[in-house]
CSV table of C-alpha atoms and ligand atoms in Angstrom, one decimal:
chain,number,residue,atom,x,y,z
L,16,MET,CA,9.7,-32.8,-13.1
L,17,ARG,CA,11.5,-29.9,-11.4
L,18,GLY,CA,10.3,-28.9,-7.9
L,19,SER,CA,9.7,-25.4,-9.1
L,20,TYR,CA,7.1,-26.7,-11.6
L,21,LEU,CA,4.7,-27.1,-8.7
L,22,ARG,CA,5.3,-23.7,-7.1
L,23,ARG,CA,2.7,-21.0,-7.5
L,24,ARG,CA,4.0,-18.4,-9.9
L,25,VAL,CA,3.2,-15.0,-8.4
L,26,LEU,CA,3.6,-11.7,-10.2
L,27,VAL,CA,4.0,-8.7,-7.9
L,28,THR,CA,3.8,-5.3,-9.7
L,29,GLY,CA,5.4,-2.5,-7.8
L,30,GLY,CA,7.4,-5.3,-6.1
L,31,ALA,CA,10.5,-3.1,-5.5
L,32,GLY,CA,8.4,-0.6,-3.5
L,33,PHE,CA,7.7,-0.4,0.3
L,34,LEU,CA,4.8,-2.8,0.5
L,35,GLY,CA,5.8,-4.8,-2.6
L,36,SER,CA,9.2,-5.7,-1.3
L,37,HIS,CA,7.8,-7.1,2.0
L,38,LEU,CA,5.1,-9.0,0.0
L,39,CYS,CA,7.8,-10.5,-2.3
L,40,GLU,CA,9.8,-11.6,0.7
L,41,ARG,CA,6.8,-13.2,2.4
L,42,LEU,CA,5.7,-15.0,-0.9
L,43,LEU,CA,9.2,-16.5,-1.2
L,44,ARG,CA,9.1,-17.7,2.4
L,45,ASP,CA,5.7,-19.3,1.5
L,46,GLY,CA,7.4,-21.3,-1.3
L,47,CYS,CA,6.2,-19.3,-4.4
L,48,ASP,CA,8.1,-18.4,-7.5
L,49,VAL,CA,8.0,-14.6,-7.5
L,50,LEU,CA,8.3,-12.3,-10.5
L,51,CYS,CA,8.8,-8.7,-9.3
L,52,VAL,CA,7.9,-6.1,-11.9
L,53,ASP,CA,8.8,-2.4,-11.3
L,54,ASN,CA,9.8,0.7,-13.2
L,55,PHE,CA,11.7,2.0,-10.1
L,56,PHE,CA,9.8,5.3,-10.0
L,57,THR,CA,9.6,5.2,-6.3
L,58,GLY,CA,10.9,1.6,-5.6
L,59,THR,CA,14.6,0.8,-5.4
L,60,LYS,CA,16.8,-2.2,-6.0
L,61,ASP,CA,18.0,-1.8,-2.4
L,62,ASN,CA,14.5,-2.8,-1.2
L,63,ILE,CA,14.9,-6.2,-2.9
L,64,ALA,CA,18.7,-6.6,-2.7
L,65,ASP,CA,18.4,-9.5,-0.3
L,66,LEU,CA,16.0,-11.4,-2.6
L,67,ILE,CA,18.1,-11.1,-5.8
L,68,SER,CA,20.2,-14.2,-5.1
L,69,ASP,CA,17.1,-16.4,-4.4
L,70,PRO,CA,16.6,-18.7,-7.5
L,71,HIS,CA,12.9,-18.4,-7.1
L,72,PHE,CA,13.0,-14.6,-7.4
L,73,GLU,CA,13.0,-12.8,-10.7
L,74,LEU,CA,13.1,-9.0,-11.4
L,75,LEU,CA,11.8,-7.3,-14.5
L,76,ARG,CA,12.1,-3.6,-15.1
L,77,HIS,CA,8.8,-2.8,-16.8
L,78,ASP,CA,6.2,0.0,-16.7
L,79,VAL,CA,2.7,-1.4,-16.2
L,80,THR,CA,1.2,1.2,-18.5
L,81,PHE,CA,2.5,-1.1,-21.2
L,82,PRO,CA,1.1,-4.6,-21.8
L,83,LEU,CA,3.0,-7.5,-20.2
L,84,TYR,CA,3.1,-11.1,-21.5
L,85,VAL,CA,4.2,-13.5,-18.8
L,86,GLU,CA,2.7,-16.5,-17.1
L,87,ALA,CA,1.3,-16.3,-13.6
L,88,ASP,CA,-1.1,-18.1,-11.3
L,89,GLU,CA,-1.6,-15.0,-9.1
L,90,ILE,CA,-1.1,-11.3,-9.6
L,91,TYR,CA,-0.7,-8.7,-6.9
L,92,ASN,CA,-1.1,-5.3,-8.6
L,93,LEU,CA,0.7,-2.8,-6.3
L,94,ALA,CA,2.4,-0.6,-8.9
L,95,CYS,CA,1.5,3.0,-8.3
L,96,PRO,CA,3.2,5.8,-6.4
L,97,ALA,CA,1.5,6.1,-3.0
L,98,SER,CA,2.5,9.3,-1.4
L,99,PRO,CA,1.2,12.7,-2.4
L,100,ILE,CA,4.7,14.0,-3.2
L,101,HIS,CA,5.3,11.2,-5.6
L,102,TYR,CA,1.9,10.8,-7.2
L,103,GLN,CA,1.6,14.6,-7.7
L,104,PHE,CA,5.0,14.8,-9.4
L,105,ASP,CA,3.5,13.5,-12.7
L,106,PRO,CA,-0.2,13.3,-12.1
L,107,VAL,CA,-1.0,12.2,-15.6
L,108,GLN,CA,1.3,9.3,-15.3
L,109,THR,CA,-0.2,8.5,-11.9
L,110,THR,CA,-3.7,8.1,-13.4
L,111,LYS,CA,-2.2,6.1,-16.3
L,112,THR,CA,-0.4,3.8,-13.9
L,113,SER,CA,-3.7,3.1,-12.0
L,114,VAL,CA,-6.0,2.9,-15.0
L,115,HIS,CA,-3.8,1.5,-17.9
L,116,GLY,CA,-1.9,-0.6,-15.3
L,117,ALA,CA,-5.2,-2.1,-14.2
L,118,ILE,CA,-6.3,-2.8,-17.8
L,119,ASN,CA,-3.0,-4.4,-18.6
L,120,MET,CA,-2.9,-6.6,-15.5
L,121,LEU,CA,-6.6,-7.6,-15.8
L,122,GLY,CA,-5.9,-8.5,-19.4
L,123,LEU,CA,-3.0,-10.6,-18.3
L,124,ALA,CA,-5.2,-12.3,-15.6
L,125,LYS,CA,-7.8,-13.0,-18.1
L,126,ARG,CA,-5.4,-14.7,-20.5
L,127,THR,CA,-3.6,-16.7,-17.8
L,128,LYS,CA,-6.7,-17.3,-15.7
L,129,ALA,CA,-4.8,-15.9,-12.7
L,130,LYS,CA,-6.4,-14.6,-9.5
L,131,ILE,CA,-5.7,-10.9,-9.3
L,132,PHE,CA,-5.3,-8.7,-6.2
L,133,GLN,CA,-5.7,-4.9,-6.4
L,134,ALA,CA,-4.0,-2.6,-3.9
L,135,SER,CA,-6.7,0.0,-3.6
L,136,THR,CA,-6.7,2.6,-1.0
L,137,SER,CA,-8.7,4.3,1.8
L,138,GLU,CA,-8.3,7.4,-0.5
L,139,VAL,CA,-11.2,6.1,-2.5
L,140,TYR,CA,-13.3,7.3,0.5
L,141,GLY,CA,-11.8,10.8,-0.1
L,142,ASP,CA,-12.6,13.2,2.9
L,143,PRO,CA,-15.2,10.9,4.4
L,144,GLU,CA,-18.4,12.1,6.0
L,145,VAL,CA,-18.9,8.8,8.0
L,146,HIS,CA,-16.6,7.3,10.6
L,147,PRO,CA,-15.3,4.7,10.6
L,148,GLN,CA,-15.5,3.9,6.9
L,149,ARG,CA,-17.2,0.7,5.9
L,150,GLU,CA,-16.8,-0.8,2.4
L,151,ASP,CA,-20.3,0.1,1.4
L,152,TYR,CA,-19.5,3.9,1.9
L,153,TRP,CA,-19.2,5.4,-1.6
L,154,GLY,CA,-16.8,8.2,-0.6
L,155,HIS,CA,-16.5,11.9,-0.8
L,156,VAL,CA,-13.9,12.7,-3.4
L,157,ASN,CA,-13.0,15.9,-5.2
L,158,PRO,CA,-12.6,14.9,-8.9
L,159,THR,CA,-10.7,18.0,-9.9
L,160,GLY,CA,-8.3,18.5,-6.9
L,161,LEU,CA,-4.6,17.8,-6.6
L,162,ARG,CA,-5.3,14.3,-5.1
L,163,ALA,CA,-7.7,13.3,-7.8
L,164,CYS,CA,-5.0,11.7,-10.0
L,165,TYR,CA,-4.5,9.1,-7.2
L,166,ASP,CA,-8.0,8.9,-5.7
L,167,GLU,CA,-9.9,8.8,-9.0
L,168,GLY,CA,-7.3,6.6,-10.7
L,169,LYS,CA,-7.7,4.1,-7.9
L,170,ARG,CA,-11.5,4.4,-8.0
L,171,CYS,CA,-11.5,3.8,-11.8
L,172,ALA,CA,-9.2,0.8,-11.2
L,173,GLU,CA,-11.8,-0.7,-8.8
L,174,THR,CA,-14.4,-0.1,-11.5
L,175,LEU,CA,-12.3,-2.0,-14.0
L,176,PHE,CA,-11.8,-4.9,-11.6
L,177,PHE,CA,-15.5,-5.3,-10.9
L,178,ASP,CA,-16.4,-5.0,-14.6
L,179,TYR,CA,-13.8,-7.7,-15.5
L,180,PHE,CA,-15.3,-9.8,-12.7
L,181,ARG,CA,-18.9,-9.3,-14.0
L,182,GLN,CA,-18.1,-9.5,-17.7
L,183,HIS,CA,-15.3,-12.1,-17.7
L,184,ARG,CA,-15.7,-13.9,-14.4
L,185,LEU,CA,-12.2,-13.0,-13.3
L,186,GLN,CA,-11.2,-13.9,-9.7
L,187,ILE,CA,-10.6,-10.5,-8.3
L,188,LYS,CA,-9.5,-9.5,-4.8
L,189,VAL,CA,-9.8,-5.8,-4.0
L,190,ALA,CA,-8.2,-4.5,-0.8
L,191,ARG,CA,-8.6,-1.0,0.4
L,192,ILE,CA,-5.4,-0.3,2.2
L,193,PHE,CA,-5.2,2.3,5.0
L,194,ASN,CA,-2.0,4.1,6.1
L,195,THR,CA,0.7,1.4,6.5
L,196,PHE,CA,4.2,2.0,7.8
L,197,GLY,CA,7.4,0.1,8.4
L,198,PRO,CA,10.9,-0.4,7.3
L,199,ARG,CA,11.6,0.6,3.6
L,200,MET,CA,9.2,3.4,3.5
L,201,HIS,CA,10.7,6.2,1.4
L,202,PRO,CA,12.6,8.6,3.7
L,203,ASN,CA,11.4,11.7,1.7
L,204,ASP,CA,8.0,10.9,0.6
L,205,GLY,CA,6.2,13.3,2.9
L,206,ARG,CA,4.2,10.6,4.6
L,207,VAL,CA,3.6,11.4,8.2
L,208,VAL,CA,5.3,8.4,9.9
L,209,SER,CA,8.5,8.6,7.8
L,210,ASN,CA,8.5,12.4,8.0
L,211,PHE,CA,8.3,12.5,11.8
L,212,ILE,CA,10.9,9.7,12.3
L,213,VAL,CA,13.4,11.3,9.9
L,214,GLN,CA,12.9,14.8,11.4
L,215,ALA,CA,13.3,13.4,14.9
L,216,LEU,CA,16.4,11.4,14.1
L,217,LYS,CA,18.0,14.5,12.4
L,218,GLY,CA,17.0,16.7,15.3
L,219,GLU,CA,14.9,18.9,13.0
L,220,ASP,CA,11.6,20.5,13.8
L,221,ILE,CA,8.7,18.1,13.5
L,222,THR,CA,6.2,19.6,11.1
L,223,LEU,CA,2.7,19.3,12.4
L,224,TYR,CA,0.0,20.2,9.8
L,225,GLY,CA,-2.9,22.1,11.3
L,226,ASP,CA,-3.2,21.7,15.0
L,227,GLY,CA,-2.4,18.0,14.9
L,228,SER,CA,-5.8,16.9,16.0
L,229,GLN,CA,-6.6,15.2,12.7
L,230,THR,CA,-6.5,11.4,13.3
L,231,ARG,CA,-5.1,8.5,11.3
L,232,SER,CA,-4.8,4.8,11.9
L,233,PHE,CA,-1.5,3.2,11.3
L,234,CYS,CA,-1.0,-0.5,10.3
L,235,TYR,CA,2.4,-2.2,10.5
L,236,VAL,CA,3.5,-3.6,7.2
L,237,ASP,CA,3.7,-7.3,8.4
L,238,ASP,CA,0.1,-7.1,9.4
L,239,LEU,CA,-0.9,-5.7,6.1
L,240,VAL,CA,1.0,-8.3,4.1
L,241,GLU,CA,-0.7,-11.0,6.2
L,242,GLY,CA,-4.1,-9.5,5.3
L,243,ALA,CA,-3.2,-9.4,1.6
L,244,ILE,CA,-2.1,-13.1,1.6
L,245,ARG,CA,-5.3,-14.1,3.4
L,246,LEU,CA,-7.5,-12.1,0.9
L,247,MET,CA,-5.8,-13.8,-2.1
L,248,ALA,CA,-6.5,-17.2,-0.5
L,249,THR,CA,-10.2,-16.6,-0.2
L,250,GLY,CA,-12.7,-18.6,-2.4
L,251,GLN,CA,-14.0,-17.4,-5.8
L,252,ASP,CA,-17.1,-15.9,-4.3
L,253,PHE,CA,-15.2,-13.3,-2.3
L,254,THR,CA,-14.1,-10.3,-4.3
L,255,GLY,CA,-13.9,-7.5,-1.6
L,256,PRO,CA,-13.5,-4.6,-1.5
L,257,VAL,CA,-12.3,-5.2,1.9
L,258,ASN,CA,-10.6,-2.7,4.2
L,259,LEU,CA,-7.2,-3.6,5.5
L,260,GLY,CA,-5.9,-1.3,8.1
L,261,ASN,CA,-5.6,-0.7,11.8
L,262,PRO,CA,-8.8,0.6,13.5
L,263,ASN,CA,-6.9,2.1,16.4
L,264,GLU,CA,-7.0,5.9,15.9
L,265,PHE,CA,-4.3,8.3,17.0
L,266,THR,CA,-4.1,12.0,16.5
L,267,ILE,CA,-1.1,13.2,14.5
L,268,ARG,CA,0.1,15.0,17.6
L,269,GLU,CA,0.1,11.8,19.6
L,270,LEU,CA,2.1,10.1,16.8
L,271,ALA,CA,4.6,13.0,16.9
L,272,GLU,CA,5.0,12.7,20.7
L,273,THR,CA,5.4,8.9,20.6
L,274,VAL,CA,8.1,9.3,17.9
L,275,LEU,CA,9.9,11.9,20.0
L,276,GLN,CA,9.8,9.6,23.0
L,277,LEU,CA,11.0,6.5,21.2
L,278,THR,CA,13.9,8.3,19.4
L,279,GLY,CA,14.8,10.3,22.5
L,280,SER,CA,15.0,13.3,20.1
L,281,ARG,CA,15.1,16.9,21.2
L,282,SER,CA,13.2,18.1,18.1
L,283,ARG,CA,10.4,20.6,18.6
L,284,LEU,CA,6.9,20.5,17.1
L,285,LYS,CA,6.3,23.1,14.5
L,286,ARG,CA,2.8,24.0,13.2
L,287,CYS,CA,2.3,24.3,9.4
L,288,PRO,CA,-0.9,25.0,7.3
L,289,LEU,CA,-3.0,22.0,6.4
L,290,PRO,CA,-2.5,20.9,2.7
L,291,SER,CA,-5.5,21.0,0.3
L,292,ASP,CA,-8.0,18.2,0.6
L,293,ASP,CA,-6.3,16.7,3.6
L,294,PRO,CA,-8.9,14.4,5.3
L,295,ARG,CA,-9.6,15.3,9.0
L,296,GLN,CA,-10.1,11.7,10.0
L,297,ARG,CA,-9.7,8.3,8.5
L,298,GLN,CA,-10.4,5.0,10.3
L,299,PRO,CA,-11.2,1.6,8.8
L,300,ASP,CA,-14.1,-0.5,9.9
L,301,ILE,CA,-12.5,-3.9,9.6
L,302,THR,CA,-15.5,-6.0,10.5
L,303,LEU,CA,-15.5,-7.6,7.0
L,304,ALA,CA,-11.8,-8.5,7.2
L,305,ARG,CA,-12.4,-10.0,10.6
L,306,GLU,CA,-15.3,-12.1,9.3
L,307,LYS,CA,-14.0,-13.2,5.9
L,308,LEU,CA,-10.3,-13.3,6.5
L,309,GLY,CA,-10.1,-13.9,10.2
L,310,TRP,CA,-7.7,-11.0,10.2
L,311,GLU,CA,-6.9,-8.1,12.4
L,312,PRO,CA,-3.7,-6.2,13.0
L,313,ARG,CA,-1.4,-7.6,15.8
L,314,VAL,CA,1.5,-5.3,16.0
L,315,PRO,CA,1.0,-2.4,18.4
L,316,LEU,CA,2.0,1.1,17.1
L,317,ARG,CA,4.9,1.5,19.5
L,318,GLU,CA,6.4,-1.9,18.5
L,319,GLY,CA,6.0,-1.1,14.8
L,320,LEU,CA,7.5,2.4,15.3
L,321,THR,CA,10.5,1.0,17.1
L,322,LEU,CA,11.3,-1.4,14.2
L,323,THR,CA,10.8,1.5,11.7
L,324,ILE,CA,13.0,3.9,13.7
L,325,ALA,CA,15.7,1.3,13.7
L,326,TYR,CA,15.5,1.0,9.9
L,327,PHE,CA,15.7,4.8,9.4
L,328,ASP,CA,18.4,5.2,11.9
L,329,LYS,CA,20.6,2.7,10.0
L,330,LEU,CA,19.6,4.3,6.7
L,331,LEU,CA,20.5,7.8,7.8
L,332,SER,CA,23.8,6.7,9.3
L,333,GLY,CA,24.8,5.3,5.9
L,334,GLY,CA,23.8,1.6,6.2
L,335,ASP,CA,21.2,0.1,3.9
L,336,GLY,CA,18.6,0.0,6.6
L,337,GLY,CA,18.7,-3.8,6.9
H,6,NAD,N1,1.7,2.4,2.0
H,6,NAD,C1,0.4,2.7,2.2
H,6,NAD,O1,0.1,3.2,3.3
H,6,NAD,C2,-0.7,2.5,1.2
H,6,NAD,C3,-2.0,2.8,1.5
H,6,NAD,C4,-3.0,2.6,0.6
H,6,NAD,C5,-2.7,2.0,-0.6
H,6,NAD,N2,-1.4,1.7,-0.9
H,6,NAD,C6,-1.1,1.1,-2.2
H,6,NAD,O2,-0.2,0.0,-2.2
H,6,NAD,C7,0.6,0.0,-3.3
H,6,NAD,C8,2.1,0.1,-2.8
H,6,NAD,O3,2.3,1.2,-2.1
H,6,NAD,P1,3.7,1.5,-1.4
H,6,NAD,O4,3.4,2.3,-0.1
H,6,NAD,O5,4.5,0.3,-1.3
H,6,NAD,O6,4.3,2.6,-2.4
H,6,NAD,P2,5.7,2.6,-3.2
H,6,NAD,O7,5.8,3.9,-3.9
H,6,NAD,O8,6.8,2.3,-2.2
H,6,NAD,O9,5.5,1.4,-4.2
H,6,NAD,C9,5.0,1.5,-5.4
H,6,NAD,C10,5.9,0.8,-6.4
H,6,NAD,O10,5.3,0.8,-7.7
H,6,NAD,C11,6.3,1.2,-8.7
H,6,NAD,N3,5.7,1.8,-9.8
H,6,NAD,C12,5.1,3.0,-9.8
H,6,NAD,N4,4.6,3.3,-11.1
H,6,NAD,C13,4.9,2.2,-11.8
H,6,NAD,C14,4.6,1.8,-13.2
H,6,NAD,N5,4.0,2.6,-14.0
H,6,NAD,N6,5.1,0.6,-13.6
H,6,NAD,C15,5.7,-0.3,-12.8
H,6,NAD,N7,6.0,0.0,-11.5
H,6,NAD,C16,5.6,1.2,-11.0
H,6,NAD,C17,7.3,2.1,-7.9
H,6,NAD,O11,8.5,2.1,-8.5
H,6,NAD,C18,7.3,1.4,-6.5
H,6,NAD,O12,8.2,0.4,-6.5
H,6,NAD,C19,0.2,1.2,-4.1
H,6,NAD,O13,-0.6,0.8,-5.2
H,6,NAD,C20,-0.5,2.1,-3.2
H,6,NAD,O14,-1.5,2.9,-3.8
H,6,NAD,C21,-0.4,1.9,0.0
């Protein structure tokens, strides 16, 4: 019997993306056989370049809107563009990725009896009327707006997960991920952390939408991956949804000022109009994650930012970012 026979076979869709590549890395470290599936819409081969030579890592170019027939013990479904610039580029494909992707991966989980994790999002809460958001809040989402392809696609994916759970007794694990940052974020995806860092490193104006008083919470990628792994390891009775994110709130202005300080940049803050449907505030209540997963973020914002700045610094100066 080969040693690999005993390894957990884990499928990661969207595995060449920002979160997916960190998750693949962690799963390999934990001794799993990892199959990374990606269509490279926003993910890159560079993100997983260090993993390719690992005999327990496999890469498959595939679009999750089409059925997939492989064997797996666990499935992490992360495939979906995550930043407004990318998910609004082809909104119909975004909805298809969330909805058809969920149907295809749930079908695969049903056939292989695999546990399946869904990377849902705080966007299912829309522009929330309650703060912080708990999992039992149903959300405040505009179904016809520019963000709907993402928000409603993810909401429908959650619906599918829970119907497969009720109808077919699938072992589902739904995480609602809040703003996460770290090395391998896309440099031009318009997300606030990467935007500010790239602008600061290039000495360009830092674009502050509105007056910068809107707040966000930022979770470092290693913390998020730890939460996802813990969620997957929970017993059959726990399905989520569970919030994974950092409850420490910062205003966007504070974030900009911290980035300026850590990069030593001379960039100036420039105010721009707020985009449509931009939430004023978003902050996770992570009581459930604390209770069920024994999880909470450990990496302070400044430490995470320092690591992320080092990555972008290398990337912009022509290296692969490490
Ligand atoms: N990063 C965050 O802050 C955050 C917050 C909430 C939720 N999420 C969710 O986590 C997941 C990963 O996000 P990310 O930040 O790593 O984004 P990302 O864009 O870096 O990763 C998404 C990956 O999915 C791939 N992909 C997209 N459409 C696909 C398709 N049809 N078939 C196969 N692969 C496809 C992309 O090429 C990319 O590699 C997404 O589902 C996202 O909605 C992320």
